[in-house]
Coordinates of C-alpha atoms in Angstrom, one line a residue:
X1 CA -18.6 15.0 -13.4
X2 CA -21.8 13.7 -15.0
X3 CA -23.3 17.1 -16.3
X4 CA -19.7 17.9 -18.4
X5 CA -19.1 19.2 -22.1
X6 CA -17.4 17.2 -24.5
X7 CA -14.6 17.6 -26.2
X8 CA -14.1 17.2 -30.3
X9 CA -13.1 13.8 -31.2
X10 CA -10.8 13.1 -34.3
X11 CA -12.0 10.0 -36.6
X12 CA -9.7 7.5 -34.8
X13 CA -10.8 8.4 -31.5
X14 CA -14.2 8.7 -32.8
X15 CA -14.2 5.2 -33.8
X16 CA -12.7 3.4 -31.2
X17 CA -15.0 5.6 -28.1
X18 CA -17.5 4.6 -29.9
X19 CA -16.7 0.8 -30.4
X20 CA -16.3 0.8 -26.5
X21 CA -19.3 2.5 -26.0
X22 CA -21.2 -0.4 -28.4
X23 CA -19.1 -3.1 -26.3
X24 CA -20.3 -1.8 -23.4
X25 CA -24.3 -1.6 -24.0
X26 CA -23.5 -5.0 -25.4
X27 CA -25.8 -8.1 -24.0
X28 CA -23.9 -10.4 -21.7
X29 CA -24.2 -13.0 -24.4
X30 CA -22.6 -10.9 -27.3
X31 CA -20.2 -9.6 -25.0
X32 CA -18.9 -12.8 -24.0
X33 CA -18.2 -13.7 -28.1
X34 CA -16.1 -10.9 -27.8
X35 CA -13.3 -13.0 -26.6
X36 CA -10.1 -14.0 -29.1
X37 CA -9.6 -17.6 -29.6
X38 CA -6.3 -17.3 -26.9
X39 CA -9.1 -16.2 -24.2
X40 CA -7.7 -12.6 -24.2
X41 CA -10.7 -9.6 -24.3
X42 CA -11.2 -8.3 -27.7
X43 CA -13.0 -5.0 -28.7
X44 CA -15.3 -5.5 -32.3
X45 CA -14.7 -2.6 -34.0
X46 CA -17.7 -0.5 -36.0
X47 CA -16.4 2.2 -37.7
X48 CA -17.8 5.6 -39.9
X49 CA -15.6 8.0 -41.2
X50 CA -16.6 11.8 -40.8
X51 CA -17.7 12.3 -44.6
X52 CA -19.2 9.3 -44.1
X53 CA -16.8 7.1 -47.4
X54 CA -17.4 4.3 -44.5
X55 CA -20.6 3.8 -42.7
X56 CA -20.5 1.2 -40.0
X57 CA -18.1 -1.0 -41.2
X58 CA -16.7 -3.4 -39.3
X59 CA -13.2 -3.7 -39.1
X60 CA -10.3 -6.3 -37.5
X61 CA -11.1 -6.2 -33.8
X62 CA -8.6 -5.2 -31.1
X63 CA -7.5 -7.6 -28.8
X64 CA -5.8 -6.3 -25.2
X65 CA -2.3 -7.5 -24.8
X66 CA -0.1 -7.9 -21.5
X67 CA -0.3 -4.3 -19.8
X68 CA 2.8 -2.5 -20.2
X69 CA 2.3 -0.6 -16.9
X70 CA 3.5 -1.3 -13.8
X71 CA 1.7 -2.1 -10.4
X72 CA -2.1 -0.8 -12.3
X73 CA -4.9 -0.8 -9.8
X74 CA -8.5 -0.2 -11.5
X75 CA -11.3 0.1 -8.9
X76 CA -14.8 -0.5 -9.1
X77 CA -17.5 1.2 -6.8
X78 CA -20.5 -0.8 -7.6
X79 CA -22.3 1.6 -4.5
X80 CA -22.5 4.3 -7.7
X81 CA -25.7 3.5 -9.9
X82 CA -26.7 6.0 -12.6
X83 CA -29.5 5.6 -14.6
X84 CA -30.5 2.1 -16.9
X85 CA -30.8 3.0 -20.3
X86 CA -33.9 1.9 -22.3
X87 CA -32.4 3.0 -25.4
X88 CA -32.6 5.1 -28.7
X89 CA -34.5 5.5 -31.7
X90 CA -36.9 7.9 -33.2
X91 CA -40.6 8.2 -34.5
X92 CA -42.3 6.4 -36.9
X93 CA -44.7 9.4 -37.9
X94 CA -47.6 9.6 -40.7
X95 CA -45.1 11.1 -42.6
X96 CA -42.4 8.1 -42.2
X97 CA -44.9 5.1 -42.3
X98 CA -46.8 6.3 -45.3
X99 CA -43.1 6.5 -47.3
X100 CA -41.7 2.9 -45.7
X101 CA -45.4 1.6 -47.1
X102 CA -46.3 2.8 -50.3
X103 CA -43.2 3.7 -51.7
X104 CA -41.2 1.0 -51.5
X105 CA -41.4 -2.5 -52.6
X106 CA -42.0 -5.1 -50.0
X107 CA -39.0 -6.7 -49.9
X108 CA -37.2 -2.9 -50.0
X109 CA -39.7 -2.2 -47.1
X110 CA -38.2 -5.1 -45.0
X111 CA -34.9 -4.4 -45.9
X112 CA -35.4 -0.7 -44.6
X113 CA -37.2 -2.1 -41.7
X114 CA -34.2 -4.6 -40.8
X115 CA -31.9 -2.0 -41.6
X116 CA -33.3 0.2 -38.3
X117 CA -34.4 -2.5 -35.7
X118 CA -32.8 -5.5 -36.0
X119 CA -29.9 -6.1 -33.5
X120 CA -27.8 -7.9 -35.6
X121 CA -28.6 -6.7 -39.3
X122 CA -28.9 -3.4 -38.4
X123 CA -28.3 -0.3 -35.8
X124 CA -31.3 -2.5 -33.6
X125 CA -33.0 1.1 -32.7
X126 CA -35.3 -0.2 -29.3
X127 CA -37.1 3.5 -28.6
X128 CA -40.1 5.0 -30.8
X129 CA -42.0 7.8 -30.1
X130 CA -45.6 7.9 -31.7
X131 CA -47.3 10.8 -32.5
X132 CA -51.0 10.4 -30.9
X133 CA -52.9 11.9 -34.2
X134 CA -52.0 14.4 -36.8
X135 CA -47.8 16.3 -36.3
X136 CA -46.2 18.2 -38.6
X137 CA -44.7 15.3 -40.3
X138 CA -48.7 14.1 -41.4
X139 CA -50.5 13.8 -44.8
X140 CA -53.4 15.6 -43.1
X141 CA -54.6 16.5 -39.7
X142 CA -56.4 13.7 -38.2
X143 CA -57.5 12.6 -34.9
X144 CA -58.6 9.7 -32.7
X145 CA -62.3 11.1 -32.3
X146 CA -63.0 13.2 -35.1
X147 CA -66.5 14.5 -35.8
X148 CA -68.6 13.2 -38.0
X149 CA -69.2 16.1 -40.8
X150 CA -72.4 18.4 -39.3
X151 CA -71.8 17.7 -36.2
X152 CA -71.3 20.6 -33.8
X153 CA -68.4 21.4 -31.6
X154 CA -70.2 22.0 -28.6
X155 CA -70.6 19.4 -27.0
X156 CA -68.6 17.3 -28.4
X157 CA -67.8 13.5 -28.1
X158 CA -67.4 13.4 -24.5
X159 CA -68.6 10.1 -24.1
X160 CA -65.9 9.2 -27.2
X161 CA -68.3 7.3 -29.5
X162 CA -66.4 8.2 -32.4
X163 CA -63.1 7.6 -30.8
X164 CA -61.4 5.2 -33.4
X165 CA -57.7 4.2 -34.3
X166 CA -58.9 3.1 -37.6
X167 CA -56.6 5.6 -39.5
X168 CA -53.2 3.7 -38.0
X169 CA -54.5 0.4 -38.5
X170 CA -53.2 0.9 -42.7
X171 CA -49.6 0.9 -42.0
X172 CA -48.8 2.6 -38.9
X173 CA -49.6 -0.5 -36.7
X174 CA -48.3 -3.2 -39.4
X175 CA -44.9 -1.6 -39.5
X176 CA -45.1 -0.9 -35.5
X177 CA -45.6 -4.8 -34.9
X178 CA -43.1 -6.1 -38.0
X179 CA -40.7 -3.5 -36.0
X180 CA -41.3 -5.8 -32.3
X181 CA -40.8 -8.8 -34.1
X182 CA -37.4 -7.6 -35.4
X183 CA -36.7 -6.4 -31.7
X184 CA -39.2 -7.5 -29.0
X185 CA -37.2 -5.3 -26.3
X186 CA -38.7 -2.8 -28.5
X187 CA -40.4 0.1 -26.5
X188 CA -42.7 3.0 -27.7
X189 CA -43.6 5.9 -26.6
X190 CA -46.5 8.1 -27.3
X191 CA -47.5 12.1 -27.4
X192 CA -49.9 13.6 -28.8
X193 CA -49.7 16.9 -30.5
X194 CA -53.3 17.7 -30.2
X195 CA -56.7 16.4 -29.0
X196 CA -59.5 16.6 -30.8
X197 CA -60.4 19.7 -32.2
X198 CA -63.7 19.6 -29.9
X199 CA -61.8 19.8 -27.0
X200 CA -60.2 22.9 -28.1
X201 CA -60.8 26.9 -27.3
X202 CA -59.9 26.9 -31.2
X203 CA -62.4 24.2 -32.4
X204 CA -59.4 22.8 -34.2
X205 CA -56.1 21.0 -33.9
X206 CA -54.8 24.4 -34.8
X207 CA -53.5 26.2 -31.6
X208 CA -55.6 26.6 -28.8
X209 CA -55.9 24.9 -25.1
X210 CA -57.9 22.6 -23.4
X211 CA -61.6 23.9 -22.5
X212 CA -61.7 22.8 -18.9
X213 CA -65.2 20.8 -19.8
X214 CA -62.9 18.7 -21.7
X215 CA -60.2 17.4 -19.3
X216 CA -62.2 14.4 -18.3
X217 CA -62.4 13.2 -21.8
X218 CA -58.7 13.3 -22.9
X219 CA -57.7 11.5 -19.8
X220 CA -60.2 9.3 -21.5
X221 CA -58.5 9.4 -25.0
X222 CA -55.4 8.5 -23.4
X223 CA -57.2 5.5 -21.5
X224 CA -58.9 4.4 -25.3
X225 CA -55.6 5.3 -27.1
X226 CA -53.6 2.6 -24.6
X227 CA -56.0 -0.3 -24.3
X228 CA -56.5 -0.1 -27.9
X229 CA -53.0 -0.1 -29.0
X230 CA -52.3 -3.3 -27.0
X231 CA -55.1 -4.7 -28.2
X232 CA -53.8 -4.1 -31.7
X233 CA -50.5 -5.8 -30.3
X234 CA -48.6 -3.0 -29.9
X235 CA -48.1 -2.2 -25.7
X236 CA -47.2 1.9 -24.9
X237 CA -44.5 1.9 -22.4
X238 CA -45.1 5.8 -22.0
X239 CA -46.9 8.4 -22.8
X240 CA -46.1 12.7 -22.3
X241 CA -49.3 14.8 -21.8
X242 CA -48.6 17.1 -24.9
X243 CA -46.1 17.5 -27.3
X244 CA -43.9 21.0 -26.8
X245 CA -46.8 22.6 -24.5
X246 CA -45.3 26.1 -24.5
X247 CA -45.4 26.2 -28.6
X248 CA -48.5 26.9 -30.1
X249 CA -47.9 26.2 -34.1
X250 CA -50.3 28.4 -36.5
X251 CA -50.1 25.5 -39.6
X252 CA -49.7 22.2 -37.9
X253 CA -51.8 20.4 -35.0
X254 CA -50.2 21.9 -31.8
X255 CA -52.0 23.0 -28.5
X256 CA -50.6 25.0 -25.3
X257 CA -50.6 23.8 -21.9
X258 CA -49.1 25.8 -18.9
X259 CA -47.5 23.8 -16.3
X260 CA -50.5 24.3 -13.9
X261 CA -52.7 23.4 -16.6
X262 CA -50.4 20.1 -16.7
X263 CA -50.3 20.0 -13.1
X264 CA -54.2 19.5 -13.1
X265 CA -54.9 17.8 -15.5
X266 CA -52.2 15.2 -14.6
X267 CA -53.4 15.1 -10.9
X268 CA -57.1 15.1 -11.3
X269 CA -57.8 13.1 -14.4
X270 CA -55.3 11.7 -16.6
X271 CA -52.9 9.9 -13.2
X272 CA -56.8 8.7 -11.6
X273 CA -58.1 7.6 -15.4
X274 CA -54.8 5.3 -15.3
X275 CA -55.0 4.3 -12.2
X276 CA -58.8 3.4 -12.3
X277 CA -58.1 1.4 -15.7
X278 CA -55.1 -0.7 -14.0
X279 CA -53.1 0.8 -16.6
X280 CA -49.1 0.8 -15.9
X281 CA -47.9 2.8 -18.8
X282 CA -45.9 5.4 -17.5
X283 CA -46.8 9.6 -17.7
X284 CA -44.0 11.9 -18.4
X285 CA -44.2 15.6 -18.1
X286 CA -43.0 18.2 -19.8
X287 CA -42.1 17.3 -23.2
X288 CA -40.3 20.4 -24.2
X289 CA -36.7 22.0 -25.2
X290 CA -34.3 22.2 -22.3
X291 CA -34.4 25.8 -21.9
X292 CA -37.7 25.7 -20.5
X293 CA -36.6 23.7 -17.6
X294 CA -38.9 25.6 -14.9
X295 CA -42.1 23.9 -16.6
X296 CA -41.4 20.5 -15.4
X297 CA -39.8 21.8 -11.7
X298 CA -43.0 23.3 -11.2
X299 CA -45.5 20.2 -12.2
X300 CA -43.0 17.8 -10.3
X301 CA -43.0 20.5 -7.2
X302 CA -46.9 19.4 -7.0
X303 CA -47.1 16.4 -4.4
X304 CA -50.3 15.2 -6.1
X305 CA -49.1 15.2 -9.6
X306 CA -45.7 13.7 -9.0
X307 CA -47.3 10.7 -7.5
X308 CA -48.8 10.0 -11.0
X309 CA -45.6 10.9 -12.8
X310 CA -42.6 8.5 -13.5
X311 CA -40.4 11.6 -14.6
X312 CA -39.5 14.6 -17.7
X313 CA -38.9 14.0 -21.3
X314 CA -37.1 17.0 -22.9
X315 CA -36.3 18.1 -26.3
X316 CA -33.0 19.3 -27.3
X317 CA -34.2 22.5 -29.7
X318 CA -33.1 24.8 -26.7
X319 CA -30.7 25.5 -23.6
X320 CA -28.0 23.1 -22.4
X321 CA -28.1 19.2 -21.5
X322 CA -27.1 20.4 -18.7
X323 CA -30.6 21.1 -17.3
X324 CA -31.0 17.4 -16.9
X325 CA -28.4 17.2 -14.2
X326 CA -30.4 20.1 -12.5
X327 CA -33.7 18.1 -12.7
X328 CA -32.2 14.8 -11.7
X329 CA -30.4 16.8 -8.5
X330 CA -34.2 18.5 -7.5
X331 CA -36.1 15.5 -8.2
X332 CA -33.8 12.1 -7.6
X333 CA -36.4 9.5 -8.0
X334 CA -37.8 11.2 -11.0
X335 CA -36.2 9.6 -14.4
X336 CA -35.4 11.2 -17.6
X337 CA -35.9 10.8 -21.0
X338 CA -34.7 12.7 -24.3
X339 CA -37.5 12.2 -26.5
X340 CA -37.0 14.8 -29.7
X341 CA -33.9 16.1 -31.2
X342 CA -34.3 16.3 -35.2
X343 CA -31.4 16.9 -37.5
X344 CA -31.5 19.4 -40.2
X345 CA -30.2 21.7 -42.8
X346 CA -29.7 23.8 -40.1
X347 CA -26.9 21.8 -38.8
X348 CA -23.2 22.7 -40.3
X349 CA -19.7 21.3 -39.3
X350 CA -19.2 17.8 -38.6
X351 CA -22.2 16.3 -38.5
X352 CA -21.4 12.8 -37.4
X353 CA -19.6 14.3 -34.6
X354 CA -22.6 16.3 -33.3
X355 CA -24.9 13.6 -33.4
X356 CA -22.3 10.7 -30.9
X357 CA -21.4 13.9 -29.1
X358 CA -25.7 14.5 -28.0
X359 CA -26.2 11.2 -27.1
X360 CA -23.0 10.8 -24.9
X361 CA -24.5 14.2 -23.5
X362 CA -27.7 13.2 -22.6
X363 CA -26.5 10.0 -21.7
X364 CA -24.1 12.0 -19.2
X365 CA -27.1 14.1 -18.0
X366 CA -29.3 11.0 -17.1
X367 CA -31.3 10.4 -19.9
X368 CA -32.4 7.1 -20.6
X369 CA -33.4 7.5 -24.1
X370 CA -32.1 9.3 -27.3
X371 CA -35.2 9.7 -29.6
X372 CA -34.3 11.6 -33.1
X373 CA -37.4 12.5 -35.4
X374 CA -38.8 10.8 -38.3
X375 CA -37.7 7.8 -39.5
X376 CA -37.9 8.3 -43.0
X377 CA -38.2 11.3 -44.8
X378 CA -37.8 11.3 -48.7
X379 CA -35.5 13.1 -51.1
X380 CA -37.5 16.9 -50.6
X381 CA -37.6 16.1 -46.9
X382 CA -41.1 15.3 -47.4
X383 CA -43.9 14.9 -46.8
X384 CA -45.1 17.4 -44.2
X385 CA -47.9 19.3 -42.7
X386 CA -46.3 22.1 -41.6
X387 CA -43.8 23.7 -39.5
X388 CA -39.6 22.3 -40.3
X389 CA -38.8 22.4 -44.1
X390 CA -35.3 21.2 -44.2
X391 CA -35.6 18.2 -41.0
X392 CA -33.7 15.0 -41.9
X393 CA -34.8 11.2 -41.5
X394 CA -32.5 8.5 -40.4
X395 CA -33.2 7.2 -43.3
X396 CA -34.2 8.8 -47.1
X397 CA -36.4 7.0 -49.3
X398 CA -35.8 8.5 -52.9
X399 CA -38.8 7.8 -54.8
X400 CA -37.7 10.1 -57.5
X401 CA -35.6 7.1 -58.4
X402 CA -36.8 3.9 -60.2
X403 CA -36.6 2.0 -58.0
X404 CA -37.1 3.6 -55.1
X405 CA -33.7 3.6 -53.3
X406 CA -33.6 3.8 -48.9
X407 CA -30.0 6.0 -48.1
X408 CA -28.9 5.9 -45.0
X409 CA -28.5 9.5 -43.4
X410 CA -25.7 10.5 -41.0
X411 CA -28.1 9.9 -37.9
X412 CA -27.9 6.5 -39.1
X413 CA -24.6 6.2 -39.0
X414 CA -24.3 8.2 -35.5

């Protein structure tokens, strides 16, 4: 049963489920290296210990003997397909890029950046999920069409004059193409947290909604935002509509947008803009904690905004996997992706056994990605914008140090 919990898992079980489940999201071509030199299957064992003395260290592999039981019949039903799995990573925000840039050295930068994409010197993450603009993990709020200073709100930049990508063309983008070049089946993601402030009821990235004069020019952010980006060398496999629509943040760029807002927006601008433009990226809806499962039933209910969408990211800040499974049963041809789920100070127990046990979980529930948060936070968890104090980055950059040292966190490890 696909949509099951998950039972604890002691450190030598740990290890060797999760050296099978690495041997089985192998390439053909590693997978067949994985033979012993008398042609019998061998397992390559990765193992981290739960206080985390070892982190992925590799250890003698395990080679299958002669079964020892009788008259053993395994059979295959290759009429059962689940969902292909693109992969897992996190998001190189403001926050992350600006520490992996100016904080570290270069060759300490390409060690960190090795360290997270490369296949074979590192965990070879192959999901990102860029924040479109200002988050909470940002230096400062910041959009793709800001205002000139003077310039009144009303109208606007509808015709997106000012529309520029200038601001992630200092080390967002750099470390976005070294990271395809370290793992060209690479793919990212994007969301924004908020348009312009123009577009807004509040006149800022602060809270708000969208003012219904403004629909037709954020489908043609998102048209801008896309060509932009690929012309930059850096191709957006997806995009969601807005970050966590059904929060509206009071200190961080943030914006709410019901499901029939979505519904609309998605159907009447934002799936034609795409279409019009010949672009292929996909649109996800939702983008939201698992509780709040009835948002994306409703949008994918609507026959005219389905057609435009490829399927539901979720978060995992609320509810039960499980909703997955109910989404994937209501809408079939509809796919899934998990696209947040930060660690924090929050957490307690074993830590390294939460992380395997949600990506097994979502894996279970038809996700097809497993996106964390940030990247790279440094040793106060900074810096940030607003909203979580105490989130974690796969990886710590400890500037407080001379030199700066990169730590590997436990979501590394996981």
């Amino acid at each position: 049963m696909r949509g099951g919990g998950l039972s604890l898992l002691t450190r030598s079980s740990f290890a060797a489920g999760l050296s099978l489940f690495l041997l089985a999201t192998l390439p053909e071509s590693l997978a067949q290296q994985t033979a012993s030199s008398s042609g019998a299957p061998r397992i390559e064992v990765v193992e981290s210990s739960q206080e985390l003395h070892e982190t992925l260290e590799e250890k003698p592999p395990l080679t299958f003997g002669a079964s020892r039981t009788a008259n053993l019949t395994i059979t295959v039903d290759d009429t059962v397909k689940y969902q292909q799995i693109d992969g897992f990573g996190a998001s190189l925000t403001d926050s992350s890029a600006w520490l992996l840039w100016n904080k570290l050295t270069e060759p300490q930068r390409k060690e960190a950046m090795q360290m997270l994409f490369s296949p074979t010197k590192g965990i070879g993450l192959s999901v990102l999920r860029q924040p479109m603009g200002a988050s909470d993990f940002a230096l400062s709020d910041y959009s793709y069409d800001d205002l000139p200073s003077g310039q009144p709100l009303s109208p606007g930049d509808p015709d997106l004059k000012h529309f520029s990508i200038d601001h992630d063309r200092a080390y967002i983008l750099p470390l976005l193409r070294e990271a395809l070049v370290l793992n060209a089946n690479l793919k990212i993601m994007a969301s924004p947290w908020s348009p312009p402030g123009w577009m807004k009821t509040s006149g800022s990235m602060i809270e708000g909604t969208l003012l219904p004069s403004a629909y037709a020019p954020f489908a043609k952010y998102f048209v801008r935002f896309v060509k932009e980006y690929e012309a930059a060398g850096v191709p957006i496999y997806a995009i969601t509509m807005q970050n966590e629509p059904l929060n509206i943040p009071g200190d961080y760029p943030g914006m709410g947008m019901t499901a029939r807002e979505q519904i609309e927006f998605l159907a009447n601008d934002l799936g034609p803009a795409f279409r019009d433009a010949q672009i292929r990226t996909k649109i996800l809806v939702f983008d939201h904690n698992w509780d709040l499962i009835a948002y994306p039933i409703q949008v994918l209910s609507d026959t005219k905004a389905a057609a435009f969408a490829a399927g539901t990211a979720t978060h995992c800040y609320g509810g039960s996997v499980t909703a997955q499974n109910e989404l994937h049963e209501r809408f079939p041809d509809k796919e899934i992706w998990l696209t947040e789920c930060s660690g924090g100070d929050w957490q307690t127990g074993k830590l390294l056994q939460q992380q395997v046990r949600l990506a097994i979980g979502a894996m279970r529930n038809w996700a097809k990605s497993v996106v964390l948060w940030n990247l790279a936070l440094d040793q106060n968890r900074e810096p940030y914008w607003g909203g979580c104090t105490t989130c974690r980055g796969i990886l710590t950059v400890n500037h407080a140090a001379q030199p700066s040292q990169i730590v590997p966190t436990v979501d590394y490890t996981a």
